[in-house]
Amino acid sequence: MSSRSAFASFATVVSAPLVPVLRQAERLGLAGETRAALDLLVETAAALPDDGPDGDRVAIGELAIVVSAWGSELLDAHPFLERLAAEVREPGARGALLFSRGRAGTAQETPEILTRALAEFRLAGDIRGQAVTLGELCWPREDGLGAEYRVTVGREGLALARRTGDPWAIAFCAGRLAGCETYLDRPDALEHWREAAEVLPSSPDAVTAEIASLNQFNWAHTAYGHGDYALAARVAREGKLLAHGATWARKFAAVEALVHWRTGDLEAAVASARTARAGRPQMATGMAGIVLAAVGLEREGHPDTRVLEDALGLIEFDEQMLWLGLAVRAALRDARREPNPLREVVAALEQAARMQVRFGWEDLVLLVARADRTVGASAAATIEGLWPGNPRGQAVRMAVEGLLLGAEGYSLLLESAERFAALPEPLSAAQVLHDAAQVAPDTATGNTLRRRAIAVFSAHGADRSLAAVLRDRRLHRGPDLPPVPQSQRLVATAGLTRREREVATLAAQGLTAQEIADQLHISLGTARTHILRVREKFGGVPKRKLAQLLAEGG
């Protein structure tokens, strides 16, 4: 690391003796020894003379924020940075430290702290400081600021940064504006992410490398969210090659895992997710955990929910990933027949509506619309007017509207499936084809759609989705159809209604159809129908094997 601070006006006043200390702290941070790096910076700041250069305290504060982002042990930056800000003499230095303090603060307090920083920069006549502070104010968070205000200050900040000609300031402001535009679904978002990522060359400077990697990551993340998987894969691959430290390399591997999952390469998704998790707990581990849980849901009879719970605990500041994780959790709960599996979805959509976010919550609405049309209609009303215009957002919107319309939504579901297939997002396309089959104009058309879905699920190893179609009572069965996947044959609750579960349990105990009918107070014909359906859902097994399947399936 050079002695250059993130703020160019302080580059010449960092003391020469401090440079090796900053380099040592950076090396510790990159090696994963975050706490040791932060302790070194705090101890060094405490030993600085009262009349020492302001730039020393600014450089220490900035690097502390950067290093804390590399690991799981976050510095309690609030009192540390406030103390440093109180110790400097020049307003520009105070603005720099308050800027770092604002970035590390909570959403509610950030605007007030950044406003203090902005006042100090204006007092110092520091255009660069004003630019990046306006850029940070632009970033979407639950702080009460309006969407149009964010865009306005973000554009002002980027204009000031371009006036300075400073690459770091341009990269920072372009990235913050791009983040705001992403959440508001503005068309300039991807172009601003490109500018933010490409304005900075690869650099050994920790502060410069941090913002470069952050922008590259967010560019890939946004392209993934839009359904532009080819762009997301390229940007993530390039970012991983240029990553400054193992933490960023794992974050790019997490994006690759998301892309592999969406595009149906489940094996590659698992491999990339495991790479992303090969370090201390942090954001990449959370993202990767969501992918592993989603793939596990498709491939395992009884997926382990712990990996997802751990993942959700590691995602703090990325609402898009948090909402995706909640969607996977709800699907897991539904597969396990837990009561009220959608219990957190409504609150998440209300949060998105409060923030006026137009990006990242789409899967939650689709999940609800597929599970319950009444609740789905309410969820769609919650985010009315916020649907994103990007390709994936529109594909999801068509699917949701088609599901809510029932039989009248058949053509919308077909169009949605085609759009998903074009992204390409084959598993989502096949799921919507199965949705369309339920409201097809006739049985033959519905079975054609079911067979198309079966072909896709079989090709990509999506066992649970495949089993759901094979257990569809309206599917015309034939010798050409694959069997229910082995991973799903022993799942006792897979597709069983409450009554079917009761019948299956009694049949497994050896009761005859008449005895089951008598015990449950239903007709003999109903009992026999339930037994037949249970056998079909377990792959057509004979009644005598139900006891074994229920025991093995849990």
CSV table of N, CA and C in Angstrom, one decimal, residues 391-443:
chain,number,residue,atom,x,y,z
A,391,PRO,N,-35.4,-7.4,-18.2
A,391,PRO,CA,-35.9,-8.6,-18.8
A,391,PRO,C,-36.4,-9.6,-17.8
A,392,ARG,N,-35.6,-9.9,-16.7
A,392,ARG,CA,-36.1,-10.9,-15.8
A,392,ARG,C,-37.3,-10.4,-15.0
A,393,GLY,N,-37.3,-9.1,-14.6
A,393,GLY,CA,-38.4,-8.6,-13.9
A,393,GLY,C,-39.7,-8.7,-14.7
A,394,GLN,N,-39.6,-8.4,-16.0
A,394,GLN,CA,-40.8,-8.5,-16.8
A,394,GLN,C,-41.3,-10.0,-17.0
A,395,ALA,N,-40.4,-10.9,-17.0
A,395,ALA,CA,-40.7,-12.3,-17.1
A,395,ALA,C,-41.5,-12.8,-15.8
A,396,VAL,N,-41.0,-12.3,-14.7
A,396,VAL,CA,-41.6,-12.7,-13.4
A,396,VAL,C,-43.0,-12.0,-13.3
A,397,ARG,N,-43.1,-10.7,-13.8
A,397,ARG,CA,-44.4,-10.0,-13.7
A,397,ARG,C,-45.4,-10.8,-14.5
A,398,MET,N,-45.1,-11.2,-15.7
A,398,MET,CA,-46.0,-11.9,-16.6
A,398,MET,C,-46.5,-13.2,-15.9
A,399,ALA,N,-45.5,-13.9,-15.2
A,399,ALA,CA,-45.9,-15.1,-14.5
A,399,ALA,C,-46.9,-14.9,-13.4
A,400,VAL,N,-46.6,-13.8,-12.6
A,400,VAL,CA,-47.5,-13.5,-11.5
A,400,VAL,C,-48.8,-13.1,-12.0
A,401,GLU,N,-48.9,-12.2,-13.0
A,401,GLU,CA,-50.2,-11.8,-13.5
A,401,GLU,C,-51.0,-13.0,-14.1
A,402,GLY,N,-50.3,-13.9,-14.8
A,402,GLY,CA,-50.9,-15.1,-15.3
A,402,GLY,C,-51.5,-16.0,-14.2
A,403,LEU,N,-50.7,-16.2,-13.1
A,403,LEU,CA,-51.2,-17.0,-12.0
A,403,LEU,C,-52.4,-16.4,-11.4
A,404,LEU,N,-52.4,-15.1,-11.2
A,404,LEU,CA,-53.5,-14.5,-10.5
A,404,LEU,C,-54.8,-14.5,-11.4
A,405,LEU,N,-54.6,-14.6,-12.7
A,405,LEU,CA,-55.8,-14.6,-13.6
A,405,LEU,C,-56.4,-15.9,-13.7
A,406,GLY,N,-55.7,-17.0,-13.3
A,406,GLY,CA,-56.3,-18.3,-13.5
A,406,GLY,C,-56.3,-18.8,-14.9
A,407,ALA,N,-57.4,-19.3,-15.4
A,407,ALA,CA,-57.5,-19.8,-16.7
A,407,ALA,C,-57.3,-18.7,-17.8
A,408,GLU,N,-57.7,-17.5,-17.4
A,408,GLU,CA,-57.6,-16.3,-18.3
A,408,GLU,C,-56.1,-15.9,-18.5
A,409,GLY,N,-55.2,-16.4,-17.6
A,409,GLY,CA,-53.8,-16.0,-17.7
A,409,GLY,C,-53.0,-17.0,-18.4
A,410,TYR,N,-53.6,-18.0,-19.1
A,410,TYR,CA,-52.8,-19.0,-19.8
A,410,TYR,C,-51.8,-18.4,-20.8
A,411,SER,N,-52.2,-17.5,-21.6
A,411,SER,CA,-51.3,-16.9,-22.6
A,411,SER,C,-50.1,-16.2,-22.0
A,412,LEU,N,-50.4,-15.5,-20.9
A,412,LEU,CA,-49.4,-14.7,-20.2
A,412,LEU,C,-48.3,-15.7,-19.6
A,413,LEU,N,-48.8,-16.8,-19.1
A,413,LEU,CA,-47.9,-17.8,-18.5
A,413,LEU,C,-47.0,-18.4,-19.6
A,414,LEU,N,-47.5,-18.7,-20.8
A,414,LEU,CA,-46.7,-19.2,-21.9
A,414,LEU,C,-45.7,-18.1,-22.3
A,415,GLU,N,-46.1,-16.9,-22.4
A,415,GLU,CA,-45.1,-15.8,-22.8
A,415,GLU,C,-44.0,-15.7,-21.7
A,416,SER,N,-44.4,-15.8,-20.4
A,416,SER,CA,-43.4,-15.7,-19.4
A,416,SER,C,-42.4,-16.9,-19.5
A,417,ALA,N,-42.9,-18.1,-19.8
A,417,ALA,CA,-42.0,-19.2,-19.9
A,417,ALA,C,-41.0,-19.0,-21.0
A,418,GLU,N,-41.5,-18.5,-22.1
A,418,GLU,CA,-40.6,-18.2,-23.3
A,418,GLU,C,-39.5,-17.2,-22.9
A,419,ARG,N,-39.9,-16.1,-22.1
A,419,ARG,CA,-39.0,-15.1,-21.7
A,419,ARG,C,-37.9,-15.7,-20.8
A,420,PHE,N,-38.4,-16.5,-19.8
A,420,PHE,CA,-37.4,-17.2,-18.9
A,420,PHE,C,-36.4,-18.0,-19.7
A,421,ALA,N,-37.0,-18.8,-20.7
A,421,ALA,CA,-36.1,-19.7,-21.5
A,421,ALA,C,-35.1,-18.9,-22.3
A,422,ALA,N,-35.4,-17.6,-22.7
A,422,ALA,CA,-34.5,-16.8,-23.5
A,422,ALA,C,-33.4,-16.2,-22.7
A,423,LEU,N,-33.6,-16.1,-21.4
A,423,LEU,CA,-32.6,-15.4,-20.6
A,423,LEU,C,-31.1,-16.0,-20.6
A,424,PRO,N,-30.8,-17.3,-20.5
A,424,PRO,CA,-31.7,-18.4,-20.3
A,424,PRO,C,-31.8,-18.7,-18.8
A,425,GLU,N,-33.1,-19.1,-18.3
A,425,GLU,CA,-33.3,-19.5,-17.0
A,425,GLU,C,-34.3,-20.7,-17.1
A,426,PRO,N,-33.7,-21.9,-17.5
A,426,PRO,CA,-34.5,-23.0,-17.9
A,426,PRO,C,-35.4,-23.6,-16.8
A,427,LEU,N,-34.9,-23.6,-15.5
A,427,LEU,CA,-35.8,-24.2,-14.5
A,427,LEU,C,-37.0,-23.3,-14.2
A,428,SER,N,-36.8,-22.0,-14.2
A,428,SER,CA,-37.9,-21.1,-14.0
A,428,SER,C,-38.9,-21.3,-15.2
A,429,ALA,N,-38.4,-21.4,-16.4
A,429,ALA,CA,-39.2,-21.6,-17.5
A,429,ALA,C,-40.1,-22.8,-17.4
A,430,ALA,N,-39.5,-23.9,-17.0
A,430,ALA,CA,-40.2,-25.2,-16.8
A,430,ALA,C,-41.2,-25.1,-15.7
A,431,GLN,N,-40.9,-24.4,-14.6
A,431,GLN,CA,-41.9,-24.2,-13.6
A,431,GLN,C,-43.1,-23.5,-14.0
A,432,VAL,N,-42.9,-22.4,-14.9
A,432,VAL,CA,-44.1,-21.7,-15.4
A,432,VAL,C,-44.8,-22.5,-16.4
A,433,LEU,N,-44.1,-23.4,-17.2
A,433,LEU,CA,-44.8,-24.3,-18.1
A,433,LEU,C,-45.8,-25.2,-17.3
A,434,HIS,N,-45.3,-25.7,-16.2
A,434,HIS,CA,-46.2,-26.5,-15.3
A,434,HIS,C,-47.4,-25.7,-14.8
A,435,ASP,N,-47.1,-24.4,-14.4
A,435,ASP,CA,-48.2,-23.6,-14.0
A,435,ASP,C,-49.2,-23.4,-15.2
A,436,ALA,N,-48.7,-23.2,-16.4
A,436,ALA,CA,-49.6,-23.1,-17.5
A,436,ALA,C,-50.4,-24.3,-17.8
A,437,ALA,N,-49.8,-25.5,-17.6
A,437,ALA,CA,-50.5,-26.8,-17.8
A,437,ALA,C,-51.7,-26.9,-16.9
A,438,GLN,N,-51.7,-26.3,-15.7
A,438,GLN,CA,-52.8,-26.4,-14.8
A,438,GLN,C,-54.1,-25.7,-15.4
A,439,VAL,N,-53.9,-24.7,-16.2
A,439,VAL,CA,-55.0,-23.9,-16.7
A,439,VAL,C,-55.1,-24.0,-18.3
A,440,ALA,N,-54.5,-25.0,-18.8
A,440,ALA,CA,-54.5,-25.2,-20.3
A,440,ALA,C,-55.9,-25.4,-20.8
A,441,PRO,N,-56.2,-25.0,-22.0
A,441,PRO,CA,-57.6,-25.2,-22.5
A,441,PRO,C,-58.1,-26.6,-22.6
A,442,ASP,N,-57.2,-27.6,-22.7
A,442,ASP,CA,-57.7,-28.9,-22.8
A,442,ASP,C,-56.6,-29.8,-22.2
A,443,THR,N,-56.9,-31.1,-21.9
A,443,THR,CA,-56.0,-32.0,-21.3
A,443,THR,C,-54.8,-32.3,-22.1
